[in-house]
Amino acid sequence: MLNNLDKLAINLEENINNYLNVFNDLLDNISNLSSSKINDVLWKLRSDLELLIIEFKFALEKEDKTERWQSSFKEELKGTSSKQKAITMLERYRKSNQETQTIFKKKPEQSFRYFWKLKETISSILSAFPEQKIEWSNGELKKVSEDVFEI
């Protein structure tokens, strides 16, 4: 019979797999996606990671307070609105599912830190993938669709 912590661990494993698949799929296809689509995926992933972090805190019996390593990371984290720099920053977090599951089982605290840092990094680079592109033209702001192209 599984107790609640065992169920939580199984749920965490499944969520880790799912979110990592989404993240790695995004990285694999990022050059083929519009900024708007990337923005959508990143916002959804960020919110999913927020929930995952709450589950981690419960499983690890962590208090809901900012730890020193979190403060240091946020102070050093530099966001960007450059698409190329943002992609480079995201690539640093690429891991295989197998590697992540091994870390989760052996060192859950390290896994918690990885996903927390990924969430914060995503937050810091969202402006590199605007939902809609805006240009200043003839004294007016105009929305530009990325899906329209000339042949």
Tab-separated table of C-alpha atoms in Angstrom:
chain	number	residue	atom	x	y	z
A	1	MET	CA	0.000	0.000	0.000
A	2	LEU	CA	1.398	3.388	-1.003
A	3	ASN	CA	1.398	6.182	1.526
A	4	ASN	CA	0.883	9.843	0.630
A	5	LEU	CA	4.622	10.593	0.348
A	6	ASP	CA	5.108	7.656	-2.034
A	7	LYS	CA	2.216	8.926	-4.168
A	8	LEU	CA	3.725	12.409	-4.117
A	9	ALA	CA	7.108	11.044	-5.213
A	10	ILE	CA	5.477	9.152	-8.092
A	11	ASN	CA	3.548	12.278	-9.075
A	12	LEU	CA	6.760	14.349	-8.932
A	13	GLU	CA	8.557	11.836	-11.168
A	14	GLU	CA	5.755	11.964	-13.741
A	15	ASN	CA	5.636	15.766	-13.685
A	16	ILE	CA	9.417	16.021	-13.982
A	17	ASN	CA	9.306	13.761	-17.047
A	18	ASN	CA	6.446	15.702	-18.628
A	19	TYR	CA	7.910	19.154	-18.019
A	20	LEU	CA	11.368	18.131	-19.139
A	21	ASN	CA	9.891	16.672	-22.338
A	22	VAL	CA	8.125	19.972	-23.028
A	23	PHE	CA	11.298	21.934	-22.292
A	24	ASN	CA	13.586	19.751	-24.417
A	25	ASP	CA	11.037	19.696	-27.250
A	26	LEU	CA	10.932	23.490	-27.139
A	27	LEU	CA	14.736	23.685	-27.315
A	28	ASP	CA	14.822	21.197	-30.200
A	29	ASN	CA	12.296	23.219	-32.221
A	30	ILE	CA	12.879	26.771	-31.027
A	31	SER	CA	14.328	28.003	-34.327
A	32	ASN	CA	11.166	26.883	-36.149
A	33	LEU	CA	8.687	28.546	-33.788
A	34	SER	CA	7.382	32.097	-33.746
A	35	SER	CA	8.160	34.287	-30.754
A	36	SER	CA	4.486	34.231	-29.872
A	37	LYS	CA	4.390	30.404	-29.766
A	38	ILE	CA	7.624	30.278	-27.727
A	39	ASN	CA	6.123	32.811	-25.328
A	40	ASP	CA	3.020	30.626	-24.908
A	41	VAL	CA	5.062	27.491	-24.214
A	42	LEU	CA	7.375	29.282	-21.784
A	43	TRP	CA	4.483	30.855	-19.836
A	44	LYS	CA	2.768	27.470	-19.501
A	45	LEU	CA	6.005	25.753	-18.534
A	46	ARG	CA	6.799	28.457	-15.997
A	47	SER	CA	3.413	28.052	-14.324
A	48	ASP	CA	3.811	24.256	-14.314
A	49	LEU	CA	7.239	24.628	-12.717
A	50	GLU	CA	5.748	26.888	-10.058
A	51	LEU	CA	3.380	24.071	-9.084
A	52	LEU	CA	6.196	21.523	-9.242
A	53	ILE	CA	8.233	23.634	-6.843
A	54	ILE	CA	5.322	23.704	-4.398
A	55	GLU	CA	5.147	19.896	-4.581
A	56	PHE	CA	8.907	19.702	-4.011
A	57	LYS	CA	8.665	21.942	-0.967
A	58	PHE	CA	5.977	19.731	0.504
A	59	ALA	CA	7.879	16.514	-0.231
A	60	LEU	CA	11.160	17.934	1.111
A	61	GLU	CA	9.365	19.528	4.068
A	62	LYS	CA	10.777	22.941	3.219
A	63	GLU	CA	9.526	26.126	4.753
A	64	ASP	CA	8.124	28.701	2.395
A	65	LYS	CA	10.961	31.175	2.708
A	66	THR	CA	13.747	32.371	0.459
A	67	GLU	CA	17.014	30.574	1.078
A	68	ARG	CA	20.428	32.170	0.732
A	69	TRP	CA	21.254	30.332	-2.519
A	70	GLN	CA	17.983	31.596	-4.022
A	71	SER	CA	18.779	35.202	-3.128
A	72	SER	CA	22.288	34.864	-4.572
A	73	PHE	CA	20.971	33.322	-7.770
A	74	LYS	CA	18.406	36.095	-8.265
A	75	GLU	CA	21.020	38.784	-7.651
A	76	GLU	CA	23.360	37.255	-10.247
A	77	LEU	CA	20.643	36.392	-12.777
A	78	LYS	CA	20.650	38.791	-15.690
A	79	GLY	CA	17.605	38.642	-17.916
A	80	THR	CA	17.692	39.486	-21.590
A	81	SER	CA	15.429	40.582	-24.384
A	82	SER	CA	17.826	39.163	-26.986
A	83	LYS	CA	16.387	36.019	-28.534
A	84	GLN	CA	19.814	34.454	-29.139
A	85	LYS	CA	21.049	35.135	-25.601
A	86	ALA	CA	17.795	33.772	-24.195
A	87	ILE	CA	18.172	30.548	-26.178
A	88	THR	CA	21.761	30.196	-24.930
A	89	MET	CA	20.589	30.702	-21.341
A	90	LEU	CA	17.891	28.050	-21.751
A	91	GLU	CA	20.313	25.572	-23.361
A	92	ARG	CA	22.328	25.565	-20.124
A	93	TYR	CA	19.415	23.749	-18.493
A	94	ARG	CA	19.090	20.991	-21.084
A	95	LYS	CA	19.148	17.590	-19.379
A	96	SER	CA	17.976	14.160	-20.373
A	97	ASN	CA	15.016	12.586	-18.593
A	98	GLN	CA	17.217	9.754	-17.371
A	99	GLU	CA	19.780	12.143	-15.872
A	100	THR	CA	17.073	14.193	-14.183
A	101	GLN	CA	15.311	11.138	-12.767
A	102	THR	CA	18.599	9.800	-11.368
A	103	ILE	CA	19.309	13.120	-9.668
A	104	PHE	CA	15.733	13.275	-8.345
A	105	LYS	CA	15.980	9.808	-6.781
A	106	LYS	CA	19.449	10.277	-5.292
A	107	LYS	CA	19.491	14.005	-4.514
A	108	PRO	CA	15.975	15.485	-4.515
A	109	GLU	CA	17.241	18.784	-3.087
A	110	GLN	CA	19.512	19.228	-6.120
A	111	SER	CA	16.573	18.472	-8.391
A	112	PHE	CA	14.474	21.070	-6.563
A	113	ARG	CA	17.214	23.675	-7.109
A	114	TYR	CA	17.496	22.840	-10.809
A	115	PHE	CA	13.782	23.359	-11.438
A	116	TRP	CA	13.623	26.485	-9.285
A	117	LYS	CA	16.539	28.017	-11.229
A	118	LEU	CA	14.961	27.017	-14.545
A	119	LYS	CA	11.702	28.727	-13.540
A	120	GLU	CA	13.539	31.913	-12.560
A	121	THR	CA	15.579	31.870	-15.765
A	122	ILE	CA	12.421	31.490	-17.855
A	123	SER	CA	10.929	34.476	-16.037
A	124	SER	CA	14.004	36.554	-16.802
A	125	ILE	CA	14.005	35.885	-20.558
A	126	LEU	CA	10.303	36.066	-21.453
A	127	SER	CA	10.746	39.525	-22.962
A	128	ALA	CA	13.011	37.981	-25.630
A	129	PHE	CA	9.949	36.238	-27.047
A	130	PRO	CA	7.216	38.882	-27.214
A	131	GLU	CA	3.683	37.743	-27.704
A	132	GLN	CA	3.310	40.268	-30.499
A	133	LYS	CA	5.988	42.227	-32.248
A	134	ILE	CA	5.500	45.990	-32.110
A	135	GLU	CA	7.188	48.535	-34.383
A	136	TRP	CA	7.265	52.308	-34.337
A	137	SER	CA	6.245	53.583	-37.758
A	138	ASN	CA	5.187	57.086	-38.844
A	139	GLY	CA	4.724	58.197	-35.244
A	140	GLU	CA	2.506	55.230	-34.352
A	141	LEU	CA	2.932	51.887	-32.661
A	142	LYS	CA	1.921	49.053	-34.975
A	143	LYS	CA	1.545	45.363	-34.181
A	144	VAL	CA	3.411	43.199	-36.661
A	145	SER	CA	2.344	39.637	-37.326
A	146	GLU	CA	5.204	37.156	-37.644
A	147	ASP	CA	2.997	34.776	-39.605
A	148	VAL	CA	2.694	37.064	-42.623
A	149	PHE	CA	5.423	36.839	-45.222
A	150	GLU	CA	5.959	37.869	-48.828
A	151	ILE	CA	6.814	35.497	-51.636
